[in-house]
């Protein structure tokens, strides 16, 4: 397992900008019911207990009568979302409409844990339906010190925003609690659950520098050939070139050399997903990786490695293998502490059942549980065609972590594979709700489980059911800003202006909605 542990590859960019809470946004808490569904057999035996759920708010733009913008925290701590109050989408919308901005930390993340540990039984309440029920309960019960009057829902327009997993939770919240929550913007919302998700690599194949893509595809093809032939001698020689011969499990090795590309599930350096129009929050790691792999001026001792294994491939060179191996040795290997075995879970190994069963509360454990029970989307190599990661990386690799991490408890056990029905029953690709805006980026690695997936049907955008696909944008890029919308790159600028227009149209009809005079016809 990488030194940084599991990271949610759906939303790792925000996790990387995590910062300590400071006096700018002091933490508040609400007593949240652990179990919102006392009649559901899914959560038996039930509990009447509550837990302290953290939230933060910014009232610097607020004027009485303004809306409340609830940023759904997602799979990270509340403070890591502060940029969205400071310069991002919530700041943009607050400024445009005299609104109040709030960040709600998700249950089982940050410091909002119902229990002191995360056993399989204690994680039973970490489900999509419990999480979105938190959002509705919070909107109806939250208080904001210093703000006069009652601004809870539905008396005040509450508009949710979330990106990635939190985007899906935003969409599901509006779909389920539309009588209470006035509207929502779901950005890069992973609304479609699927077990295997090789499409994660499709935008990289299509949009990344093609000399880099071709080099990696060809090297992986050759590696997979020697694996298919069970040529153990060649496999060991290949691993040795990367300094990773100690990784006896071919899948651990394949994942490690895939870290600069991404996944499956976790990676210690930034990837395609972490590029961003805003350099404050983005990273050029992926492009540094590609420029190193394709370096035409590499020294002779590096380029000579390209032919070291040629006798295994009928004399054909492994073009840029030397560059690839050198990058891994110079960038990834130093991440392991000196003296730590390469194949240990403190470095790049994963084959340690005891390690995964550790019940300490953590982002890693919470996210893995949701993946294993409801969300799926295991990152795997495609069944055919070019591949940036080895074909040894398949469903069983991720599934074994699930089984090791979450042995059956007294009351709760995980399914043999994720039960996708809990997630997809909200509407899947056809999800629709009044005042639910769905916005995506067309170079996002998660695009094909989002509203604008290549597998989704075409739809018309309307004021009541708006949608937007941002050209050249990645994972919820619209959540970021620079405090000057007009100075932003054109497609991000126009997306933000569209979001402002959309919300303003909604707000004009709030009083009619509040009194029940607004039906479900098009605005």
Coordinates of C-alpha atoms in Angstrom, one line a residue:
X1 CA 0.0 0.0 0.0
X2 CA 1.4 3.4 -0.9
X3 CA 2.8 5.5 1.9
X4 CA -0.1 7.9 1.8
X5 CA -2.6 5.2 2.1
X6 CA -5.9 4.9 0.3
X7 CA -7.0 8.2 -1.3
X8 CA -10.3 8.7 -2.9
X9 CA -9.4 8.9 -6.6
X10 CA -12.8 10.4 -7.2
X11 CA -11.9 13.6 -5.4
X12 CA -8.2 13.5 -4.6
X13 CA -7.5 17.0 -5.8
X14 CA -9.5 18.5 -2.9
X15 CA -7.9 16.1 -0.4
X16 CA -4.5 17.4 -1.3
X17 CA -5.4 21.0 -0.4
X18 CA -6.5 20.0 3.1
X19 CA -5.5 22.6 5.6
X20 CA -6.0 23.1 9.3
X21 CA -9.1 24.9 10.5
X22 CA -8.4 28.4 11.6
X23 CA -10.2 31.3 13.1
X24 CA -11.6 32.4 9.7
X25 CA -14.1 29.6 9.8
X26 CA -14.6 28.3 13.3
X27 CA -16.1 24.9 13.7
X28 CA -19.7 24.4 14.8
X29 CA -21.5 21.2 15.5
X30 CA -25.0 19.8 15.2
X31 CA -26.3 16.7 17.0
X32 CA -27.1 14.5 14.1
X33 CA -29.0 11.2 14.4
X34 CA -26.8 8.3 13.6
X35 CA -29.8 6.4 12.2
X36 CA -32.5 8.3 10.3
X37 CA -34.4 5.2 9.4
X38 CA -35.6 3.5 12.5
X39 CA -38.1 1.3 10.6
X40 CA -35.6 0.0 8.0
X41 CA -34.4 -3.6 8.6
X42 CA -31.2 -2.6 6.9
X43 CA -30.0 -0.9 10.1
X44 CA -31.3 -3.3 12.7
X45 CA -30.7 -3.2 15.6
X46 CA -31.3 0.5 15.6
X47 CA -29.9 3.3 17.7
X48 CA -31.4 6.5 19.0
X49 CA -27.9 8.0 19.5
X50 CA -26.6 11.1 17.9
X51 CA -23.1 12.2 16.9
X52 CA -21.5 15.7 16.6
X53 CA -21.3 16.7 12.9
X54 CA -19.1 19.6 12.1
X55 CA -20.0 22.5 9.9
X56 CA -18.5 25.9 9.0
X57 CA -20.1 29.0 7.5
X58 CA -19.3 32.3 5.9
X59 CA -21.7 35.2 6.3
X60 CA -19.5 37.9 4.8
X61 CA -21.8 38.4 1.8
X62 CA -25.1 37.6 3.5
X63 CA -28.0 39.9 3.6
X64 CA -31.4 39.0 5.2
X65 CA -33.5 37.2 2.7
X66 CA -30.6 35.7 0.8
X67 CA -30.2 32.0 0.1
X68 CA -28.1 29.5 1.9
X69 CA -25.6 27.6 -0.1
X70 CA -24.8 24.2 1.4
X71 CA -21.5 22.7 0.2
X72 CA -21.6 19.0 0.7
X73 CA -18.2 18.0 2.2
X74 CA -17.8 14.6 0.5
X75 CA -15.0 12.2 1.3
X76 CA -12.6 14.5 3.1
X77 CA -12.5 16.8 6.1
X78 CA -14.6 20.0 6.3
X79 CA -11.5 22.3 6.4
X80 CA -10.2 21.0 3.1
X81 CA -13.2 22.6 1.5
X82 CA -12.4 26.1 2.7
X83 CA -11.2 27.2 -0.7
X84 CA -14.8 26.9 -2.0
X85 CA -15.9 29.5 0.6
X86 CA -12.8 31.7 0.0
X87 CA -12.4 31.8 -3.8
X88 CA -14.5 29.0 -5.3
X89 CA -18.1 28.4 -6.4
X90 CA -19.7 29.1 -3.0
X91 CA -17.9 32.5 -2.8
X92 CA -19.0 33.2 -6.4
X93 CA -22.7 32.4 -5.7
X94 CA -22.7 34.2 -2.3
X95 CA -21.3 37.3 -3.9
X96 CA -23.8 37.2 -6.7
X97 CA -26.9 36.7 -4.6
X98 CA -26.1 37.9 -1.0
X99 CA -26.1 34.4 0.2
X100 CA -24.7 32.5 3.2
X101 CA -22.2 29.7 2.6
X102 CA -22.0 26.5 4.6
X103 CA -19.7 23.5 4.6
X104 CA -21.1 20.3 6.1
X105 CA -18.6 17.7 6.9
X106 CA -19.8 14.2 5.9
X107 CA -20.4 11.5 8.5
X108 CA -17.4 9.3 9.0
X109 CA -15.0 11.9 7.8
X110 CA -12.9 14.6 9.4
X111 CA -14.0 14.7 13.0
X112 CA -17.6 13.7 12.3
X113 CA -17.4 10.1 13.3
X114 CA -20.4 8.4 15.1
X115 CA -18.0 6.0 16.9
X116 CA -14.4 6.0 18.1
X117 CA -13.6 3.2 15.8
X118 CA -14.8 1.9 12.4
X119 CA -15.6 -1.8 12.8
X120 CA -17.9 -3.4 10.2
X121 CA -20.8 -3.1 12.6
X122 CA -20.0 0.6 13.3
X123 CA -19.8 1.4 9.6
X124 CA -23.3 0.1 9.0
X125 CA -24.6 3.7 9.0
X126 CA -22.2 4.9 6.4
X127 CA -24.6 4.7 3.5
X128 CA -25.8 7.0 0.8
X129 CA -29.3 7.3 2.1
X130 CA -28.1 8.1 5.7
X131 CA -25.7 10.7 4.3
X132 CA -28.3 12.5 2.2
X133 CA -30.7 12.4 5.2
X134 CA -28.0 14.3 7.1
X135 CA -28.2 17.0 4.5
X136 CA -32.0 17.4 4.8
X137 CA -31.9 17.2 8.6
X138 CA -29.2 19.8 8.7
X139 CA -31.0 22.2 6.5
X140 CA -34.1 22.0 8.7
X141 CA -32.3 22.2 12.1
X142 CA -29.0 24.1 11.7
X143 CA -28.4 27.4 13.5
X144 CA -25.9 30.1 12.6
X145 CA -24.6 32.2 15.5
X146 CA -24.7 35.9 14.7
X147 CA -27.4 35.5 12.0
X148 CA -30.7 37.0 13.0
X149 CA -33.9 35.1 12.4
X150 CA -34.6 31.5 11.3
X151 CA -33.0 30.7 8.0
X152 CA -33.7 27.0 8.0
X153 CA -35.3 25.1 5.1
X154 CA -37.9 25.3 3.7
X155 CA -38.6 28.9 4.8
X156 CA -35.3 30.0 3.2
X157 CA -34.0 28.8 -0.2
X158 CA -31.3 26.2 0.5
X159 CA -29.2 25.4 -2.6
X160 CA -26.8 22.5 -2.4
X161 CA -23.5 22.2 -4.2
X162 CA -21.2 19.2 -4.3
X163 CA -18.5 17.8 -6.6
X164 CA -17.6 14.2 -7.4
X165 CA -19.1 11.8 -4.8
X166 CA -20.6 14.9 -3.0
X167 CA -22.0 15.8 -6.4
X168 CA -23.9 12.6 -6.5
X169 CA -25.1 13.1 -2.9
X170 CA -26.3 16.6 -3.9
X171 CA -28.3 15.2 -6.8
X172 CA -29.7 12.4 -4.6
X173 CA -30.6 14.9 -1.9
X174 CA -32.6 17.1 -4.3
X175 CA -34.2 14.1 -5.8
X176 CA -35.3 12.7 -2.4
X177 CA -35.9 15.9 -0.4
X178 CA -37.0 18.4 -3.0
X179 CA -39.9 19.4 -0.7
X180 CA -37.3 20.8 1.7
X181 CA -34.2 21.6 -0.3
X182 CA -34.9 24.2 -3.0
X183 CA -32.2 23.3 -5.5
X184 CA -28.7 22.0 -6.1
X185 CA -25.8 22.0 -8.5
X186 CA -24.2 18.6 -8.9
X187 CA -20.7 18.9 -10.4
X188 CA -18.9 15.8 -11.8
X189 CA -21.5 13.9 -9.9
X190 CA -20.8 10.2 -10.0
X191 CA -24.5 9.2 -10.3
X192 CA -23.9 5.9 -12.0
X193 CA -22.6 2.9 -10.0
X194 CA -20.8 0.2 -11.9
X195 CA -18.6 -2.6 -10.7
X196 CA -15.6 -2.3 -13.1
X197 CA -14.6 1.0 -14.4
X198 CA -11.9 0.8 -17.0
X199 CA -13.2 4.0 -18.6
X200 CA -11.3 6.0 -15.9
X201 CA -8.3 5.9 -18.3
X202 CA -10.2 6.8 -21.4
X203 CA -9.8 10.6 -21.3
X204 CA -6.0 10.1 -20.6
X205 CA -5.8 7.9 -23.7
X206 CA -7.6 10.5 -25.7
X207 CA -6.3 13.8 -24.4
X208 CA -2.9 13.3 -22.9
X209 CA 0.3 13.8 -24.9
X210 CA 0.1 11.0 -27.5
X211 CA 3.8 10.2 -27.6
X212 CA 3.6 9.5 -23.9
X213 CA 0.3 7.5 -24.2
X214 CA 1.7 5.4 -27.0
X215 CA 4.9 4.6 -25.1
X216 CA 3.1 3.5 -22.0
X217 CA 0.6 1.4 -24.0
X218 CA 3.4 -0.4 -25.8
X219 CA 5.4 -1.0 -22.7
X220 CA 2.4 -2.4 -20.9
X221 CA 1.5 -4.6 -23.9
X222 CA 4.9 -6.2 -23.8
X223 CA 4.8 -6.7 -20.1
X224 CA 1.4 -8.3 -20.3
X225 CA 2.8 -10.6 -23.0
X226 CA 5.5 -12.0 -20.8
X227 CA 3.0 -12.3 -18.0
X228 CA 0.6 -14.3 -20.2
X229 CA 3.5 -16.5 -21.2
X230 CA 4.4 -17.0 -17.5
X231 CA 7.9 -16.0 -18.3
X232 CA 9.0 -15.5 -14.7
X233 CA 12.6 -14.7 -15.7
X234 CA 11.5 -11.9 -18.0
X235 CA 9.0 -10.6 -15.4
X236 CA 11.7 -10.4 -12.7
X237 CA 14.1 -8.6 -15.1
X238 CA 11.4 -6.1 -16.0
X239 CA 10.6 -5.4 -12.3
X240 CA 14.3 -5.0 -11.5
X241 CA 14.7 -2.3 -14.1
X242 CA 12.2 -0.3 -11.9
X243 CA 13.9 -1.2 -8.7
X244 CA 10.8 -3.2 -7.7
X245 CA 11.9 -6.8 -8.0
X246 CA 10.8 -7.3 -4.3
X247 CA 7.1 -6.9 -5.4
X248 CA 6.4 -10.6 -6.0
X249 CA 2.7 -10.0 -6.6
X250 CA 2.5 -8.8 -10.2
X251 CA -0.6 -6.7 -9.3
X252 CA 1.3 -4.8 -6.7
X253 CA 4.0 -4.1 -9.2
X254 CA 1.6 -3.1 -11.9
X255 CA -0.2 -0.7 -9.6
X256 CA 3.0 0.9 -8.4
X257 CA 4.3 1.7 -11.9
X258 CA 0.8 3.0 -12.7
X259 CA 0.8 5.5 -9.8
X260 CA 1.8 8.5 -12.0
X261 CA -1.2 7.6 -14.2
X262 CA -3.5 6.8 -11.4
X263 CA -4.9 4.0 -9.4
X264 CA -6.4 1.6 -9.0
X265 CA -8.0 3.6 -6.2
X266 CA -4.9 5.1 -4.7
X267 CA -1.7 6.8 -5.7
X268 CA 1.0 8.9 -3.9
X269 CA 1.6 11.5 -6.6
X270 CA -0.7 13.7 -8.6
X271 CA -2.2 12.3 -11.8
X272 CA -4.4 13.4 -14.7
X273 CA -7.3 13.9 -12.3
X274 CA -5.3 16.6 -10.4
X275 CA -4.7 18.9 -13.3
X276 CA -6.6 22.1 -13.0
X277 CA -7.0 25.5 -14.6
X278 CA -6.2 27.1 -11.3
X279 CA -2.5 26.4 -10.5
X280 CA -3.1 26.9 -6.8
X281 CA -5.1 23.7 -6.7
X282 CA -3.9 21.8 -9.7
X283 CA -0.6 19.9 -10.4
X284 CA 1.6 19.4 -13.3
X285 CA 2.9 16.0 -12.0
X286 CA 1.2 14.1 -14.8
X287 CA 2.8 16.3 -17.5
X288 CA 6.2 16.1 -15.8
X289 CA 5.8 12.3 -15.9
X290 CA 5.0 12.3 -19.6
X291 CA 7.8 14.7 -20.5
X292 CA 10.3 12.5 -18.7
X293 CA 9.0 9.3 -20.3
X294 CA 9.3 10.8 -23.7
X295 CA 12.5 12.7 -23.2
X296 CA 14.5 12.6 -26.5
X297 CA 17.6 13.8 -24.8
X298 CA 18.0 11.1 -22.1
X299 CA 21.5 9.9 -21.5
X300 CA 22.8 6.8 -23.3
X301 CA 22.8 4.6 -20.2
X302 CA 19.0 5.3 -19.9
X303 CA 18.1 4.8 -23.5
X304 CA 20.1 1.6 -23.6
X305 CA 17.5 0.0 -21.3
X306 CA 15.0 0.2 -24.2
X307 CA 16.7 -2.9 -25.8
X308 CA 17.6 -4.9 -22.7
X309 CA 14.4 -7.0 -23.0
X310 CA 14.2 -7.1 -26.8
X311 CA 15.2 -10.7 -27.0
X312 CA 11.8 -11.5 -25.3
X313 CA 9.9 -9.5 -28.0
X314 CA 11.5 -10.8 -31.2
X315 CA 14.0 -8.0 -31.3
X316 CA 11.5 -5.2 -30.9
X317 CA 12.7 -2.4 -28.5
X318 CA 10.6 -1.3 -25.5
X319 CA 10.7 2.3 -26.5
X320 CA 11.1 4.7 -23.6
X321 CA 11.3 1.9 -21.1
X322 CA 14.5 3.4 -19.7
X323 CA 12.8 6.8 -19.2
X324 CA 9.8 5.2 -17.6
X325 CA 11.9 3.1 -15.2
X326 CA 14.1 6.0 -14.3
X327 CA 11.1 8.2 -13.4
X328 CA 9.8 5.5 -11.1
X329 CA 13.1 5.1 -9.4
X330 CA 13.7 8.8 -9.0
X331 CA 10.1 9.8 -8.0
X332 CA 8.3 6.9 -6.4
X333 CA 11.0 4.9 -4.7
X334 CA 12.1 7.7 -2.4
X335 CA 8.6 7.9 -1.0
X336 CA 9.3 4.8 1.0
X337 CA 11.3 5.4 4.2
X338 CA 14.8 4.0 4.2
X339 CA 15.0 0.4 5.4
X340 CA 11.3 -0.2 4.9
X341 CA 10.8 -3.3 2.7
X342 CA 9.4 -2.5 -0.7
X343 CA 6.7 -5.2 -0.5
X344 CA 5.4 -4.0 2.9
X345 CA 2.2 -2.1 3.3
X346 CA 4.3 0.8 4.6
X347 CA 5.7 1.0 1.0
X348 CA 4.2 -0.5 -2.1
X349 CA 2.9 -3.9 -1.0
X350 CA -0.8 -4.6 -0.4
X351 CA -0.8 -8.3 0.5
X352 CA -1.4 -8.0 4.2
X353 CA -4.8 -8.9 5.5
X354 CA -4.1 -7.7 9.0
X355 CA -3.2 -4.3 7.8
X356 CA -6.6 -3.8 6.1
X357 CA -8.5 -5.0 9.1
X358 CA -7.3 -2.2 11.3
X359 CA -10.4 -0.4 12.6
X360 CA -9.0 3.0 13.4
X361 CA -11.1 5.8 12.0
X362 CA -9.7 7.2 8.7
X363 CA -10.7 8.7 5.4
X364 CA -9.1 5.6 3.8
X365 CA -11.3 3.1 5.7
X366 CA -14.5 5.1 5.3
X367 CA -14.0 5.5 1.5
X368 CA -13.1 1.9 1.0
X369 CA -16.2 0.8 2.9
X370 CA -18.5 2.9 0.6
X371 CA -16.7 1.6 -2.4
X372 CA -17.1 -2.0 -1.3
X373 CA -20.7 -1.8 -0.3
X374 CA -22.5 0.6 -2.8
X375 CA -20.3 2.6 -5.1
X376 CA -18.0 0.1 -6.9
X377 CA -16.3 1.7 -9.9
X378 CA -13.2 -0.5 -9.4
X379 CA -10.4 0.9 -11.6
X380 CA -9.4 -2.0 -13.9
X381 CA -7.6 -2.5 -17.2
X382 CA -9.9 -2.6 -20.3
X383 CA -10.9 -6.0 -21.7
X384 CA -9.5 -5.1 -25.1
X385 CA -7.6 -2.4 -26.9
X386 CA -4.7 -0.2 -25.7
X387 CA -4.2 0.0 -21.9
X388 CA -2.2 2.3 -19.7
X389 CA -2.2 -0.2 -16.9
X390 CA -1.5 -3.9 -16.9
X391 CA -4.3 -6.3 -17.5
X392 CA -3.4 -8.1 -14.3
X393 CA -5.3 -5.3 -12.5
X394 CA -8.9 -6.5 -12.4
X395 CA -11.8 -6.7 -10.0
X396 CA -10.4 -9.3 -7.8
X397 CA -7.5 -7.1 -6.8
X398 CA -9.7 -4.4 -5.2
X399 CA -12.3 -6.9 -4.0
X400 CA -9.7 -8.7 -1.8
X401 CA -9.1 -5.4 0.1
X402 CA -12.8 -5.3 0.8
X403 CA -12.9 -8.8 2.2
X404 CA -9.8 -8.3 4.3
X405 CA -10.9 -4.9 5.6
X406 CA -14.5 -5.7 6.6
X407 CA -15.0 -9.2 8.0
X408 CA -18.6 -10.0 9.0
X409 CA -19.7 -8.3 12.2
X410 CA -22.4 -9.3 14.6
X411 CA -25.1 -7.4 12.7
X412 CA -23.5 -6.1 9.5
X413 CA -21.6 -7.7 6.7
X414 CA -20.5 -6.4 3.2
X415 CA -21.9 -8.0 0.0
X416 CA -19.7 -10.3 -2.1
X417 CA -19.5 -7.3 -4.5
X418 CA -21.0 -3.9 -4.1
X419 CA -24.8 -3.8 -4.2
X420 CA -25.1 -1.1 -6.9
X421 CA -28.9 -0.9 -6.6
X422 CA -28.6 1.2 -3.4
X423 CA -26.9 3.9 -5.5
X424 CA -28.6 3.5 -8.9
X425 CA -32.2 3.6 -7.7
X426 CA -32.1 7.4 -7.5
X427 CA -32.3 7.5 -11.3
X428 CA -28.9 6.6 -12.6
X429 CA -28.1 8.3 -15.9
X430 CA -31.8 9.5 -16.1
X431 CA -31.8 11.2 -12.7
X432 CA -34.0 14.3 -12.8
X433 CA -35.4 16.7 -10.2
X434 CA -36.7 20.2 -10.3
X435 CA -33.9 22.7 -9.9
X436 CA -31.2 20.1 -10.1
X437 CA -28.3 21.3 -12.3
X438 CA -25.8 18.8 -13.5
X439 CA -22.5 20.1 -14.8
X440 CA -19.4 18.0 -15.9
X441 CA -16.1 18.4 -17.6
X442 CA -15.4 16.5 -20.9
X443 CA -11.8 15.5 -20.0
X444 CA -12.7 14.1 -16.5
X445 CA -11.7 10.6 -15.7
X446 CA -15.0 10.1 -14.0
X447 CA -17.1 11.4 -17.0
X448 CA -18.5 8.0 -17.9
X449 CA -20.2 7.6 -14.6
X450 CA -21.6 11.1 -14.7
X451 CA -24.6 12.7 -16.3
X452 CA -22.8 13.5 -19.5
X453 CA -21.4 10.0 -19.9
X454 CA -20.8 8.7 -23.3
X455 CA -23.2 5.9 -22.4
X456 CA -26.0 8.3 -21.3
X457 CA -28.9 9.3 -23.6
X458 CA -29.0 12.9 -25.0
X459 CA -31.2 15.3 -23.1
X460 CA -32.5 18.8 -23.5
X461 CA -31.4 21.4 -20.9
X462 CA -34.1 23.7 -19.4
X463 CA -34.2 26.3 -16.7
X464 CA -35.9 23.8 -14.4
X465 CA -33.6 20.9 -15.4
X466 CA -30.4 22.5 -16.5
X467 CA -27.2 20.7 -17.6
X468 CA -23.8 21.9 -18.9
X469 CA -20.7 20.1 -20.2
X470 CA -17.6 22.3 -19.9
X471 CA -15.2 21.9 -22.8
X472 CA -11.6 21.0 -21.8
X473 CA -12.5 20.8 -18.1
X474 CA -11.7 18.0 -15.6
X475 CA -13.1 16.9 -12.3
X476 CA -15.5 19.5 -10.9
X477 CA -13.3 22.4 -12.1
X478 CA -16.2 24.8 -11.6
X479 CA -15.8 24.4 -7.9
X480 CA -12.6 26.5 -8.1
X481 CA -12.3 30.2 -8.7
X482 CA -9.8 33.1 -8.6
X483 CA -12.0 35.9 -7.1
X484 CA -12.5 37.4 -10.5
X485 CA -14.9 35.5 -12.8
X486 CA -14.3 37.7 -15.8
X487 CA -10.6 37.0 -15.6
X488 CA -11.0 33.2 -15.6
X489 CA -10.3 31.0 -18.7
X490 CA -13.2 31.3 -21.1
X491 CA -14.9 28.0 -20.6
X492 CA -14.7 28.1 -16.8
X493 CA -15.8 31.7 -16.9
X494 CA -18.8 30.9 -18.9
X495 CA -19.7 27.9 -16.7
X496 CA -19.6 30.2 -13.6
X497 CA -21.7 32.8 -15.3
X498 CA -24.2 30.1 -16.3
X499 CA -24.4 28.9 -12.7
X500 CA -25.0 32.4 -11.5
X501 CA -27.8 32.9 -14.1
X502 CA -29.3 29.5 -13.3
X503 CA -29.5 30.2 -9.5
X504 CA -30.9 33.7 -10.0
X505 CA -33.7 32.3 -12.2
X506 CA -34.5 29.8 -9.5
X507 CA -34.5 32.4 -6.7
X508 CA -37.1 34.5 -8.6
X509 CA -39.6 31.8 -8.1
X510 CA -38.9 30.8 -4.5
X511 CA -41.9 32.6 -3.0
X512 CA -44.2 30.8 -5.4
X513 CA -42.5 27.5 -4.5
X514 CA -42.7 28.3 -0.8
X515 CA -46.5 28.9 -1.0
X516 CA -47.1 25.9 -3.2
X517 CA -48.1 28.1 -6.2
X518 CA -45.2 26.9 -8.3
X519 CA -46.0 23.6 -9.9
X520 CA -43.7 21.3 -11.9
X521 CA -44.1 22.9 -15.2
X522 CA -41.2 24.5 -17.1
X523 CA -40.2 28.0 -16.0

